[in-house]
PDB file of C-alpha atoms in Angstrom:
ATOM      1  CA  MET A1112    -105.815 -22.402 -11.286  1.00 65.00           C
ATOM      2  CA  ALA A1113    -109.357 -23.602 -10.651  1.00 73.00           C
ATOM      3  CA  GLY A1114    -111.431 -25.444 -13.226  1.00 67.00           C
ATOM      4  CA  THR A1115    -111.541 -28.435 -15.549  1.00 66.00           C
ATOM      5  CA  SER A1116    -107.977 -29.250 -16.620  1.00 62.00           C
ATOM      6  CA  ARG A1117    -108.705 -29.646 -20.337  1.00 61.00           C
ATOM      7  CA  TRP A1118    -110.160 -26.156 -20.640  1.00 62.00           C
ATOM      8  CA  CYS A1119    -107.672 -24.436 -18.340  1.00 69.00           C
ATOM      9  CA  ARG A1120    -104.340 -25.160 -20.052  1.00 73.00           C
ATOM     10  CA  TYR A1121    -104.170 -22.180 -22.385  1.00 77.00           C
ATOM     11  CA  LEU A1122    -103.330 -19.341 -19.987  1.00 81.00           C
ATOM     12  CA  PRO A1123    -100.945 -21.302 -17.695  1.00 78.00           C
ATOM     13  CA  GLU A1124     -98.987 -22.535 -20.719  1.00 77.00           C
ATOM     14  CA  ARG A1125     -98.766 -18.979 -22.061  1.00 79.00           C
ATOM     15  CA  PHE A1126     -97.767 -17.722 -18.606  1.00 80.00           C
ATOM     16  CA  PHE A1127     -94.880 -20.189 -18.287  1.00 76.00           C
ATOM     17  CA  GLY A1128     -93.964 -19.910 -21.969  1.00 75.00           C
ATOM     18  CA  GLY A1129     -93.785 -23.603 -22.747  1.00 65.00           C
ATOM     19  CA  PRO A1130     -95.415 -27.030 -22.400  1.00 61.00           C
ATOM     20  CA  ALA A1131     -97.870 -27.755 -19.622  1.00 59.00           C
ATOM     21  CA  PRO A1132     -96.129 -26.912 -16.316  1.00 60.00           C
ATOM     22  CA  HIS A1133     -95.928 -29.293 -13.370  1.00 63.00           C
ATOM     23  CA  ARG A1134     -99.177 -29.245 -11.431  1.00 66.00           C
ATOM     24  CA  ARG A1135     -99.736 -29.679  -7.712  1.00 66.00           C
ATOM     25  CA  LEU A1136    -103.255 -30.421  -6.530  1.00 63.00           C
ATOM     26  CA  LEU A1137    -104.267 -28.105  -3.713  1.00 65.00           C
ATOM     27  CA  GLY A1138    -107.645 -29.689  -3.070  1.00 68.00           C
ATOM     28  CA  HIS A1139    -111.284 -29.807  -4.087  1.00 73.00           C
ATOM     29  CA  VAL A1140    -113.653 -27.035  -3.022  1.00 77.00           C
ATOM     30  CA  PRO A1141    -117.263 -26.165  -3.931  1.00 81.00           C
ATOM     31  CA  VAL A1142    -117.626 -23.083  -6.098  1.00 82.00           C
ATOM     32  CA  TRP A1143    -119.173 -20.994  -3.301  1.00 80.00           C
ATOM     33  CA  CYS A1144    -115.990 -21.474  -1.238  1.00 82.00           C
ATOM     34  CA  LEU A1145    -113.642 -20.738  -4.128  1.00 84.00           C
ATOM     35  CA  PRO A1146    -113.446 -16.919  -3.699  1.00 82.00           C
ATOM     36  CA  LYS A1147    -112.149 -17.257  -0.124  1.00 86.00           C
ATOM     37  CA  VAL A1148    -109.660 -19.970  -1.096  1.00 84.00           C
ATOM     38  CA  MET A1149    -108.292 -17.874  -3.958  1.00 83.00           C
ATOM     39  CA  GLU A1150    -108.108 -14.810  -1.726  1.00 85.00           C
ATOM     40  CA  ARG A1151    -106.038 -16.795   0.746  1.00 85.00           C
ATOM     41  CA  TRP A1152    -103.553 -17.796  -1.967  1.00 82.00           C
ATOM     42  CA  LEU A1153    -103.157 -14.391  -3.616  1.00 86.00           C
ATOM     43  CA  PRO A1154    -100.213 -13.191  -1.454  1.00 86.00           C
ATOM     44  CA  ARG A1155     -98.236 -16.282  -2.528  1.00 88.00           C
ATOM     45  CA  VAL A1156     -98.874 -16.347  -6.291  1.00 88.00           C
ATOM     46  CA  ASP A1157     -98.418 -14.041  -9.289  1.00 89.00           C
ATOM     47  CA  LEU A1158    -101.821 -14.827 -10.781  1.00 89.00           C
ATOM     48  CA  ALA A1159    -104.950 -16.767  -9.809  1.00 87.00           C
ATOM     49  CA  ILE A1160    -107.370 -17.991 -12.488  1.00 87.00           C
ATOM     50  CA  ALA A1161    -110.792 -19.550 -12.069  1.00 86.00           C
ATOM     51  CA  ARG A1162    -112.912 -20.943 -14.893  1.00 87.00           C
ATOM     52  CA  VAL A1163    -116.432 -20.279 -13.659  1.00 87.00           C
ATOM     53  CA  THR A1164    -119.895 -20.770 -15.126  1.00 86.00           C
ATOM     54  CA  VAL A1165    -121.992 -17.696 -15.751  1.00 80.00           C
ATOM     55  CA  LEU A1166    -124.455 -18.916 -13.120  1.00 80.00           C
ATOM     56  CA  ALA A1167    -121.712 -19.059 -10.465  1.00 82.00           C
ATOM     57  CA  MET A1168    -120.467 -15.487 -10.997  1.00 80.00           C
ATOM     58  CA  GLY A1169    -122.559 -14.235  -8.098  1.00 78.00           C
ATOM     59  CA  HIS A1170    -120.296 -16.020  -5.607  1.00 80.00           C
ATOM     60  CA  PHE A1171    -117.377 -13.735  -6.525  1.00 80.00           C
ATOM     61  CA  PRO A1172    -117.226 -10.186  -5.102  1.00 74.00           C
ATOM     62  CA  ALA A1173    -117.688  -7.492  -7.740  1.00 70.00           C
ATOM     63  CA  GLY A1174    -114.626  -5.502  -8.785  1.00 76.00           C
ATOM     64  CA  ARG A1175    -112.077  -7.994  -7.463  1.00 81.00           C
ATOM     65  CA  GLN A1176    -111.424  -9.973 -10.658  1.00 86.00           C
ATOM     66  CA  LEU A1177    -110.708  -9.377 -14.320  1.00 90.00           C
ATOM     67  CA  HIS A1178    -113.515 -11.025 -16.311  1.00 90.00           C
ATOM     68  CA  VAL A1179    -111.963 -12.581 -19.417  1.00 92.00           C
ATOM     69  CA  PRO A1180    -114.388 -14.323 -21.809  1.00 92.00           C
ATOM     70  CA  GLU A1181    -113.295 -17.869 -22.563  1.00 91.00           C
ATOM     71  CA  TRP A1182    -113.722 -17.108 -26.275  1.00 93.00           C
ATOM     72  CA  VAL A1183    -114.416 -14.039 -28.402  1.00 95.00           C
ATOM     73  CA  CYS A1184    -116.239 -13.903 -31.728  1.00 96.00           C
ATOM     74  CA  THR A1185    -115.321 -12.061 -34.939  1.00 96.00           C
ATOM     75  CA  VAL A1186    -117.825 -10.858 -37.513  1.00 97.00           C
ATOM     76  CA  ALA A1187    -116.945  -9.455 -40.957  1.00 96.00           C
ATOM     77  CA  SER A1188    -119.263  -7.427 -43.180  1.00 96.00           C
ATOM     78  CA  VAL A1189    -119.812  -8.658 -46.736  1.00 96.00           C
ATOM     79  CA  PRO A1190    -118.808  -6.084 -49.376  1.00 93.00           C
ATOM     80  CA  SER A1191    -121.061  -5.531 -52.369  1.00 92.00           C
ATOM     81  CA  SER A1192    -118.189  -6.120 -54.801  1.00 91.00           C
ATOM     82  CA  ALA A1193    -116.203  -9.344 -55.254  1.00 90.00           C
ATOM     83  CA  ARG A1194    -113.034  -7.262 -55.574  1.00 91.00           C
ATOM     84  CA  PHE A1195    -111.558  -5.765 -52.429  1.00 91.00           C
ATOM     85  CA  PRO A1196    -109.718  -2.438 -52.772  1.00 90.00           C
ATOM     86  CA  ALA A1197    -106.111  -3.250 -53.661  1.00 88.00           C
ATOM     87  CA  ALA A1198    -104.617  -1.126 -50.843  1.00 87.00           C
ATOM     88  CA  THR A1199    -106.557  -2.886 -48.060  1.00 89.00           C
ATOM     89  CA  ARG A1200    -105.410  -5.951 -46.128  1.00 89.00           C
ATOM     90  CA  ARG A1201    -108.214  -7.988 -47.680  1.00 92.00           C
ATOM     91  CA  GLY A1202    -107.253  -6.727 -51.124  1.00 93.00           C
ATOM     92  CA  ARG A1203    -103.638  -7.777 -50.669  1.00 93.00           C
ATOM     93  CA  LYS A1204    -104.650 -11.207 -49.412  1.00 93.00           C
ATOM     94  CA  GLN A1205    -107.063 -11.645 -52.320  1.00 94.00           C
ATOM     95  CA  ARG A1206    -104.329 -10.806 -54.819  1.00 94.00           C
ATOM     96  CA  LEU A1207    -101.937 -13.375 -53.281  1.00 93.00           C
ATOM     97  CA  ILE A1208    -104.598 -16.097 -53.325  1.00 94.00           C
ATOM     98  CA  LEU A1209    -105.449 -15.492 -56.975  1.00 92.00           C
ATOM     99  CA  LYS A1210    -101.745 -15.530 -57.879  1.00 93.00           C
ATOM    100  CA  GLN A1211    -101.579 -19.048 -56.404  1.00 93.00           C
ATOM    101  CA  GLY A1212    -104.114 -20.185 -59.000  1.00 95.00           C
ATOM    102  CA  LEU A1213    -106.701 -21.166 -56.402  1.00 96.00           C
ATOM    103  CA  SER A1214    -110.389 -21.486 -57.208  1.00 96.00           C
ATOM    104  CA  TRP A1215    -113.421 -22.621 -55.235  1.00 97.00           C
ATOM    105  CA  ARG A1216    -116.743 -24.350 -55.560  1.00 97.00           C
ATOM    106  CA  PHE A1217    -119.709 -24.863 -53.251  1.00 98.00           C
ATOM    107  CA  SER A1218    -121.088 -28.320 -52.520  1.00 97.00           C
ATOM    108  CA  HIS A1219    -124.384 -29.490 -51.006  1.00 97.00           C
ATOM    109  CA  ASP A1220    -123.597 -33.190 -51.496  1.00 97.00           C
ATOM    110  CA  PRO A1221    -123.851 -35.125 -48.158  1.00 96.00           C
ATOM    111  CA  SER A1222    -121.317 -37.717 -49.377  1.00 97.00           C
ATOM    112  CA  GLU A1223    -118.708 -34.971 -49.791  1.00 98.00           C
ATOM    113  CA  LEU A1224    -119.358 -33.902 -46.213  1.00 98.00           C
ATOM    114  CA  GLY A1225    -118.568 -37.446 -45.054  1.00 97.00           C
ATOM    115  CA  THR A1226    -115.291 -37.331 -46.988  1.00 97.00           C
ATOM    116  CA  PHE A1227    -114.426 -33.976 -45.477  1.00 98.00           C
ATOM    117  CA  ILE A1228    -115.066 -35.164 -41.906  1.00 98.00           C
ATOM    118  CA  ALA A1229    -113.169 -38.458 -42.111  1.00 97.00           C
ATOM    119  CA  ARG A1230    -110.346 -37.635 -44.518  1.00 97.00           C
ATOM    120  CA  ASP A1231    -109.682 -33.963 -43.819  1.00 98.00           C
ATOM    121  CA  TYR A1232    -111.262 -32.479 -40.699  1.00 97.00           C
ATOM    122  CA  ARG A1233    -110.410 -35.076 -38.048  1.00 97.00           C
ATOM    123  CA  PRO A1234    -106.761 -35.648 -39.079  1.00 96.00           C
ATOM    124  CA  TYR A1235    -106.151 -31.914 -39.518  1.00 96.00           C
ATOM    125  CA  ILE A1236    -107.563 -30.844 -36.140  1.00 95.00           C
ATOM    126  CA  LEU A1237    -105.798 -33.640 -34.251  1.00 95.00           C
ATOM    127  CA  GLN A1238    -102.474 -32.945 -35.952  1.00 93.00           C
ATOM    128  CA  ARG A1239    -102.688 -29.172 -35.554  1.00 90.00           C
ATOM    129  CA  TYR A1240    -103.966 -28.867 -31.990  1.00 86.00           C
ATOM    130  CA  GLY A1241    -102.855 -32.071 -30.265  1.00 82.00           C
ATOM    131  CA  GLN A1242    -104.120 -32.200 -26.660  1.00 77.00           C
ATOM    132  CA  GLU A1243    -106.059 -28.986 -27.210  1.00 79.00           C
ATOM    133  CA  ALA A1244    -108.030 -30.505 -30.116  1.00 85.00           C
ATOM    134  CA  TYR A1245    -111.808 -30.360 -29.886  1.00 88.00           C
ATOM    135  CA  LEU A1246    -113.660 -32.351 -32.541  1.00 94.00           C
ATOM    136  CA  ARG A1247    -117.235 -31.583 -33.446  1.00 95.00           C
ATOM    137  CA  SER A1248    -119.413 -34.676 -33.730  1.00 96.00           C
ATOM    138  CA  GLU A1249    -120.460 -35.910 -37.166  1.00 97.00           C
ATOM    139  CA  ARG A1250    -124.098 -35.517 -36.146  1.00 97.00           C
ATOM    140  CA  TRP A1251    -123.541 -31.863 -35.228  1.00 97.00           C
ATOM    141  CA  MET A1252    -121.819 -31.174 -38.541  1.00 98.00           C
ATOM    142  CA  ARG A1253    -124.517 -32.892 -40.603  1.00 97.00           C
ATOM    143  CA  GLN A1254    -127.228 -30.874 -38.840  1.00 97.00           C
ATOM    144  CA  ARG A1255    -125.447 -27.621 -39.782  1.00 97.00           C
ATOM    145  CA  PHE A1256    -124.790 -28.841 -43.315  1.00 98.00           C
ATOM    146  CA  ARG A1257    -128.548 -29.106 -43.978  1.00 96.00           C
ATOM    147  CA  ARG A1258    -128.681 -25.295 -43.891  1.00 96.00           C
ATOM    148  CA  GLY A1259    -125.217 -24.751 -45.274  1.00 96.00           C
ATOM    149  CA  ALA A1260    -122.568 -25.961 -47.673  1.00 98.00           C
ATOM    150  CA  LEU A1261    -118.978 -27.051 -48.076  1.00 98.00           C
ATOM    151  CA  ILE A1262    -116.528 -24.615 -49.618  1.00 98.00           C
ATOM    152  CA  TRP A1263    -113.851 -26.528 -51.546  1.00 98.00           C
ATOM    153  CA  ILE A1264    -110.583 -24.806 -52.424  1.00 98.00           C
ATOM    154  CA  GLU A1265    -108.839 -26.316 -55.432  1.00 97.00           C
ATOM    155  CA  ARG A1266    -105.865 -25.812 -57.682  1.00 95.00           C
ATOM    156  CA  GLY A1267    -106.820 -27.338 -60.981  1.00 93.00           C
ATOM    157  CA  ASP A1268    -108.388 -30.699 -60.089  1.00 91.00           C
ATOM    158  CA  GLN A1269    -106.552 -30.998 -56.770  1.00 96.00           C
ATOM    159  CA  PRO A1270    -108.547 -30.180 -53.603  1.00 97.00           C
ATOM    160  CA  LEU A1271    -106.420 -28.354 -51.037  1.00 97.00           C
ATOM    161  CA  ALA A1272    -108.809 -27.327 -48.257  1.00 98.00           C
ATOM    162  CA  ALA A1273    -112.472 -27.111 -47.345  1.00 98.00           C
ATOM    163  CA  ALA A1274    -114.714 -25.292 -44.888  1.00 98.00           C
ATOM    164  CA  LEU A1275    -118.167 -26.020 -43.505  1.00 98.00           C
ATOM    165  CA  VAL A1276    -120.536 -23.034 -43.389  1.00 98.00           C
ATOM    166  CA  GLU A1277    -124.153 -22.601 -42.302  1.00 98.00           C
ATOM    167  CA  GLN A1278    -126.667 -19.982 -43.376  1.00 97.00           C
ATOM    168  CA  ARG A1279    -128.434 -18.146 -40.560  1.00 94.00           C
ATOM    169  CA  VAL A1280    -129.773 -14.988 -42.152  1.00 89.00           C
ATOM    170  CA  PRO A1281    -128.435 -12.306 -42.028  1.00 94.00           C
ATOM    171  CA  SER A1282    -125.180 -14.186 -41.336  1.00 96.00           C
ATOM    172  CA  LEU A1283    -123.178 -16.955 -42.908  1.00 98.00           C
ATOM    173  CA  HIS A1284    -121.559 -18.896 -40.051  1.00 97.00           C
ATOM    174  CA  TYR A1285    -118.057 -20.200 -40.717  1.00 97.00           C
ATOM    175  CA  LEU A1286    -117.943 -23.368 -38.617  1.00 97.00           C
ATOM    176  CA  ALA A1287    -114.935 -25.556 -39.443  1.00 97.00           C
ATOM    177  CA  ALA A1288    -112.021 -25.654 -41.883  1.00 97.00           C
ATOM    178  CA  ALA A1289    -109.280 -28.149 -42.686  1.00 97.00           C
ATOM    179  CA  CYS A1290    -106.546 -28.886 -45.181  1.00 97.00           C
ATOM    180  CA  CYS A1291    -107.221 -31.937 -47.338  1.00 97.00           C
ATOM    181  CA  HIS A1292    -105.795 -35.180 -45.936  1.00 96.00           C
ATOM    182  CA  GLY A1293    -104.864 -33.145 -42.856  1.00 95.00           C
ATOM    183  CA  ASP A1294    -101.764 -31.968 -44.730  1.00 95.00           C
ATOM    184  CA  PRO A1295    -100.493 -28.719 -43.122  1.00 92.00           C
ATOM    185  CA  SER A1296     -98.289 -27.975 -46.150  1.00 93.00           C
ATOM    186  CA  HIS A1297    -101.418 -26.710 -47.912  1.00 93.00           C
ATOM    187  CA  LEU A1298    -101.390 -23.778 -45.491  1.00 92.00           C
ATOM    188  CA  ASP A1299     -98.445 -22.364 -47.455  1.00 91.00           C
ATOM    189  CA  THR A1300    -100.632 -22.097 -50.554  1.00 92.00           C
ATOM    190  CA  GLY A1301    -103.118 -19.820 -48.784  1.00 94.00           C
ATOM    191  CA  ALA A1302    -105.840 -22.468 -49.095  1.00 96.00           C
ATOM    192  CA  ILE A1303    -107.378 -21.827 -45.658  1.00 96.00           C
ATOM    193  CA  GLY A1304    -107.316 -18.087 -46.300  1.00 95.00           C
ATOM    194  CA  ALA A1305    -109.106 -18.768 -49.582  1.00 96.00           C
ATOM    195  CA  THR A1306    -112.012 -20.338 -47.659  1.00 97.00           C
ATOM    196  CA  TYR A1307    -112.565 -16.949 -45.993  1.00 97.00           C
ATOM    197  CA  LEU A1308    -112.485 -15.204 -49.348  1.00 96.00           C
ATOM    198  CA  ALA A1309    -114.902 -17.734 -50.851  1.00 97.00           C
ATOM    199  CA  SER A1310    -117.282 -17.301 -47.900  1.00 97.00           C
ATOM    200  CA  PHE A1311    -117.846 -13.686 -48.986  1.00 97.00           C
ATOM    201  CA  ASP A1312    -118.807 -14.864 -52.493  1.00 96.00           C
ATOM    202  CA  LEU A1313    -121.257 -17.424 -51.070  1.00 97.00           C
ATOM    203  CA  SER A1314    -122.706 -14.810 -48.706  1.00 97.00           C
ATOM    204  CA  ARG A1315    -123.488 -12.525 -51.645  1.00 96.00           C
ATOM    205  CA  GLU A1316    -125.201 -15.399 -53.453  1.00 95.00           C
ATOM    206  CA  LEU A1317    -127.345 -16.189 -50.411  1.00 95.00           C
ATOM    207  CA  GLY A1318    -128.110 -12.573 -49.512  1.00 95.00           C
ATOM    208  CA  CYS A1319    -126.173 -12.639 -46.231  1.00 97.00           C
ATOM    209  CA  THR A1320    -124.751  -9.311 -45.091  1.00 97.00           C
ATOM    210  CA  GLN A1321    -122.056 -10.627 -42.757  1.00 97.00           C
ATOM    211  CA  VAL A1322    -119.834 -13.635 -42.148  1.00 98.00           C
ATOM    212  CA  ASP A1323    -119.681 -14.836 -38.557  1.00 97.00           C
ATOM    213  CA  LEU A1324    -116.105 -16.139 -38.315  1.00 96.00           C
ATOM    214  CA  ARG A1325    -116.875 -17.685 -34.926  1.00 93.00           C
ATOM    215  CA  ASN A1326    -114.769 -18.024 -31.817  1.00 93.00           C
ATOM    216  CA  THR A1327    -111.074 -17.598 -31.020  1.00 93.00           C
ATOM    217  CA  ARG A1328    -108.954 -17.263 -27.894  1.00 93.00           C
ATOM    218  CA  PRO A1329    -109.394 -13.921 -26.064  1.00 94.00           C
ATOM    219  CA  SER A1330    -105.962 -12.502 -26.944  1.00 94.00           C
ATOM    220  CA  PRO A1331    -104.619 -10.363 -29.815  1.00 94.00           C
ATOM    221  CA  ALA A1332    -101.559 -12.654 -29.678  1.00 92.00           C
ATOM    222  CA  ASP A1333    -103.665 -15.552 -30.959  1.00 92.00           C
ATOM    223  CA  GLY A1334    -102.738 -16.260 -34.577  1.00 91.00           C
ATOM    224  CA  LEU A1335    -106.234 -17.341 -35.592  1.00 93.00           C
ATOM    225  CA  LEU A1336    -107.742 -14.111 -34.252  1.00 94.00           C
ATOM    226  CA  ALA A1337    -105.141 -12.101 -36.190  1.00 93.00           C
ATOM    227  CA  GLN A1338    -106.057 -13.973 -39.369  1.00 93.00           C
ATOM    228  CA  LYS A1339    -109.758 -13.285 -38.917  1.00 95.00           C
ATOM    229  CA  LEU A1340    -109.110  -9.598 -38.237  1.00 95.00           C
ATOM    230  CA  ALA A1341    -107.084  -9.458 -41.458  1.00 93.00           C
ATOM    231  CA  TRP A1342    -110.227 -10.530 -43.335  1.00 95.00           C
ATOM    232  CA  GLY A1343    -112.202  -7.629 -41.881  1.00 94.00           C
ATOM    233  CA  GLY A1344    -113.398  -9.226 -38.675  1.00 95.00           C
ATOM    234  CA  VAL A1345    -114.667  -7.090 -35.793  1.00 96.00           C
ATOM    235  CA  ILE A1346    -114.304  -8.526 -32.294  1.00 96.00           C
ATOM    236  CA  THR A1347    -117.549  -9.086 -30.381  1.00 94.00           C
ATOM    237  CA  SER A1348    -118.661 -11.044 -27.340  1.00 90.00           C
ATOM    238  CA  ALA A1349    -119.517 -14.631 -28.226  1.00 87.00           C
ATOM    239  CA  ASP A1350    -123.215 -15.287 -27.676  1.00 82.00           C
ATOM    240  CA  ASP A1351    -122.913 -18.976 -26.761  1.00 82.00           C
ATOM    241  CA  LEU A1352    -120.509 -18.866 -23.813  1.00 85.00           C
ATOM    242  CA  THR A1353    -121.197 -20.738 -20.586  1.00 86.00           C
ATOM    243  CA  HIS A1354    -117.940 -19.830 -18.772  1.00 87.00           C
ATOM    244  CA  ASP A1355    -115.682 -16.868 -18.066  1.00 89.00           C
ATOM    245  CA  LEU A1356    -112.107 -16.842 -16.797  1.00 89.00           C
ATOM    246  CA  LEU A1357    -111.778 -14.781 -13.618  1.00 90.00           C
ATOM    247  CA  LEU A1358    -108.242 -13.455 -13.100  1.00 91.00           C
ATOM    248  CA  SER A1359    -107.010 -11.902  -9.884  1.00 89.00           C
ATOM    249  CA  TRP A1360    -103.726 -10.819  -8.330  1.00 91.00           C
ATOM    250  CA  GLU A1361    -102.719  -8.852  -5.248  1.00 89.00           C
ATOM    251  CA  ARG A1362    -100.005  -6.669  -6.816  1.00 88.00           C
ATOM    252  CA  ALA A1363     -98.768  -6.943 -10.391  1.00 89.00           C
ATOM    253  CA  SER A1364     -95.400  -8.716 -10.401  1.00 90.00           C
ATOM    254  CA  PRO A1365     -92.669  -8.651 -13.088  1.00 91.00           C
ATOM    255  CA  SER A1366     -93.775 -12.173 -14.134  1.00 90.00           C
ATOM    256  CA  LEU A1367     -97.344 -10.993 -14.639  1.00 91.00           C
ATOM    257  CA  LEU A1368     -96.168  -7.998 -16.677  1.00 92.00           C
ATOM    258  CA  ARG A1369     -94.082 -10.263 -18.933  1.00 90.00           C
ATOM    259  CA  PHE A1370     -97.063 -12.562 -19.401  1.00 91.00           C
ATOM    260  CA  LEU A1371     -99.414  -9.749 -20.399  1.00 92.00           C
ATOM    261  CA  ALA A1372     -96.781  -8.194 -22.680  1.00 91.00           C
ATOM    262  CA  SER A1373     -96.640 -11.456 -24.670  1.00 91.00           C
ATOM    263  CA  THR A1374    -100.324 -12.387 -24.241  1.00 92.00           C
ATOM    264  CA  PRO A1375    -102.537  -9.294 -23.952  1.00 94.00           C
ATOM    265  CA  LEU A1376    -106.021 -10.267 -22.820  1.00 94.00           C
ATOM    266  CA  LEU A1377    -109.447  -9.086 -23.877  1.00 95.00           C
ATOM    267  CA  PHE A1378    -111.735  -8.546 -20.913  1.00 93.00           C
ATOM    268  CA  ARG A1379    -115.240  -7.373 -20.189  1.00 90.00           C
ATOM    269  CA  GLN A1380    -115.715  -3.695 -19.381  1.00 86.00           C
ATOM    270  CA  GLY A1381    -119.420  -3.218 -18.845  1.00 82.00           C
ATOM    271  CA  ASP A1382    -121.179  -4.324 -22.043  1.00 85.00           C
ATOM    272  CA  ALA A1383    -118.039  -3.819 -24.142  1.00 90.00           C
ATOM    273  CA  LEU A1384    -114.648  -5.486 -24.503  1.00 93.00           C
ATOM    274  CA  ALA A1385    -111.301  -3.847 -23.702  1.00 92.00           C
ATOM    275  CA  CYS A1386    -107.698  -5.036 -23.926  1.00 93.00           C
ATOM    276  CA  LEU A1387    -105.219  -5.348 -21.061  1.00 92.00           C
ATOM    277  CA  ASP A1388    -101.502  -5.517 -21.751  1.00 90.00           C
ATOM    278  CA  ALA A1389     -98.310  -4.421 -20.044  1.00 88.00           C
ATOM    279  CA  ASP A1390     -94.868  -2.972 -20.596  1.00 79.00           C
ATOM    280  CA  PRO A1391     -92.434  -5.318 -18.799  1.00 76.00           C
ATOM    281  CA  THR A1392     -89.916  -2.457 -18.505  1.00 75.00           C
ATOM    282  CA  ASN A1393     -92.577  -0.506 -16.569  1.00 64.00           C
ATOM    283  CA  ALA A1394     -91.680   2.554 -18.629  1.00 55.00           C
ATOM    284  CA  GLN A1395     -95.279   3.492 -19.424  1.00 54.00           C
ATOM    285  CA  THR A1396     -96.652   6.335 -17.354  1.00 43.00           C
ATOM    286  CA  THR A1397    -100.325   6.050 -18.317  1.00 44.00           C
ATOM    287  CA  LYS A1398    -102.650   3.325 -17.164  1.00 44.00           C
ATOM    288  CA  ALA A1399    -105.141   3.564 -20.014  1.00 45.00           C
ATOM    289  CA  ALA A1400    -104.793   4.651 -23.600  1.00 45.00           C
ATOM    290  CA  ALA A1401    -107.177   5.372 -26.435  1.00 40.00           C
ATOM    291  CA  SER A1402    -108.610   2.523 -28.466  1.00 40.00           C
ATOM    292  CA  PRO A1403    -105.911   0.342 -30.087  1.00 49.00           C
ATOM    293  CA  ALA A1404    -106.010  -0.949 -33.643  1.00 74.00           C
ATOM    294  CA  LEU A1405    -108.330  -3.794 -32.704  1.00 90.00           C
ATOM    295  CA  PRO A1406    -111.755  -3.439 -34.342  1.00 93.00           C
ATOM    296  CA  GLY A1407    -114.504  -3.763 -31.766  1.00 93.00           C
ATOM    297  CA  ILE A1408    -112.265  -3.063 -28.739  1.00 92.00           C
ATOM    298  CA  THR A1409    -113.075   0.121 -26.852  1.00 83.00           C
ATOM    299  CA  HIS A1410    -109.870   0.686 -24.876  1.00 86.00           C
ATOM    300  CA  ARG A1411    -106.363  -0.530 -24.262  1.00 86.00           C
ATOM    301  CA  CYS A1412    -105.358  -0.609 -20.615  1.00 87.00           C
ATOM    302  CA  LEU A1413    -101.766  -0.866 -19.428  1.00 87.00           C
ATOM    303  CA  LEU A1414    -100.856  -2.703 -16.244  1.00 88.00           C
ATOM    304  CA  ARG A1415     -97.940  -1.337 -14.205  1.00 86.00           C
ATOM    305  CA  LEU A1416     -95.759  -2.923 -11.562  1.00 86.00           C
ATOM    306  CA  GLY A1417     -97.611  -3.065  -8.261  1.00 84.00           C
ATOM    307  CA  ASP A1418    -101.072  -2.422  -9.711  1.00 85.00           C
ATOM    308  CA  GLY A1419    -103.954  -4.357  -8.227  1.00 83.00           C
ATOM    309  CA  VAL A1420    -107.282  -5.401  -9.760  1.00 79.00           C
ATOM    310  CA  PRO A1421    -108.658  -3.376 -11.383  1.00 66.00           C
ATOM    311  CA  PRO A1422    -105.849  -0.873 -12.064  1.00 53.00           C
ATOM    312  CA  TRP A1423    -108.021   1.571 -14.056  1.00 54.00           C
ATOM    313  CA  GLU A1424    -111.252   3.462 -13.954  1.00 47.00           C
ATOM    314  CA  PRO A1425    -113.981   2.639 -16.499  1.00 45.00           C
ATOM    315  CA  GLN A1426    -113.497   4.703 -19.636  1.00 43.00           C
ATOM    316  CA  THR A1427    -115.891   6.037 -22.233  1.00 41.00           C
ATOM    317  CA  ALA A1428    -115.316   4.644 -25.722  1.00 41.00           C
ATOM    318  CA  THR A1429    -113.250   6.848 -27.992  1.00 41.00           C
ATOM    319  CA  PRO A1430    -115.385   8.096 -30.937  1.00 36.00           C
TER     320      PRO A1430
END
């Protein structure tokens, strides 16, 4: 693994299936020497990962790595009606939220933003994500609030959750959400899901045609990505990335297949995104399949035992 420790924990922890594994420092090398160092280690490891800036990509030989975006974005279109069709995933979620007796209001009061940041946002993010927590600065949030609002989710007079959004026509950007007092028990009420539902109402009021649900980890196994897809999100490349994760291996091992079976990865395929996963039993006989049920993803590629990088030929998107 090469890169800043804080931002490089996700994939190793998923690979080993538990807390942060024991680390052994191999040395410090400049980025232009990194490709040769990684190439030298490939015969001895299952997987090599480098977190590299976009500007440093030119040091790595083309076609020898899997380019995984550090984050992917999801964007959902805003329907003209406040009622989603009952048979759709969004319709079923809407019905459950309304059964919980939840309602929402929109606030432009700066003092309420201060309450949200100190009482709700910081405790919630720290409690939920621990070492992986990344807190936006109060200054950053106040700057976005000037062109946005707070969505408060309430049951009667009791606030349960809130979300910060910003208007950037034609989109409403969903920036941060938290349970009140950082209390994760409010998740069981559907309060965070209700902030997504309320964002569609606010978008219609403001004339926005889509809700930018912002960034998530680049894997269909990520729970937050699954939640955003359930609200109609379509996966796209994030437009504010400075780094990619470059993955390489010599021959796919059983350990690598198990990893990809539990954590499929979205990767760049030309200007589009595709999904790489694996069957740890190695029973699959095809290396690439038609587009999976992941909106915005062109193809699903299957890695087999012994495959190198890349194990497929570029495919044309399925109509």
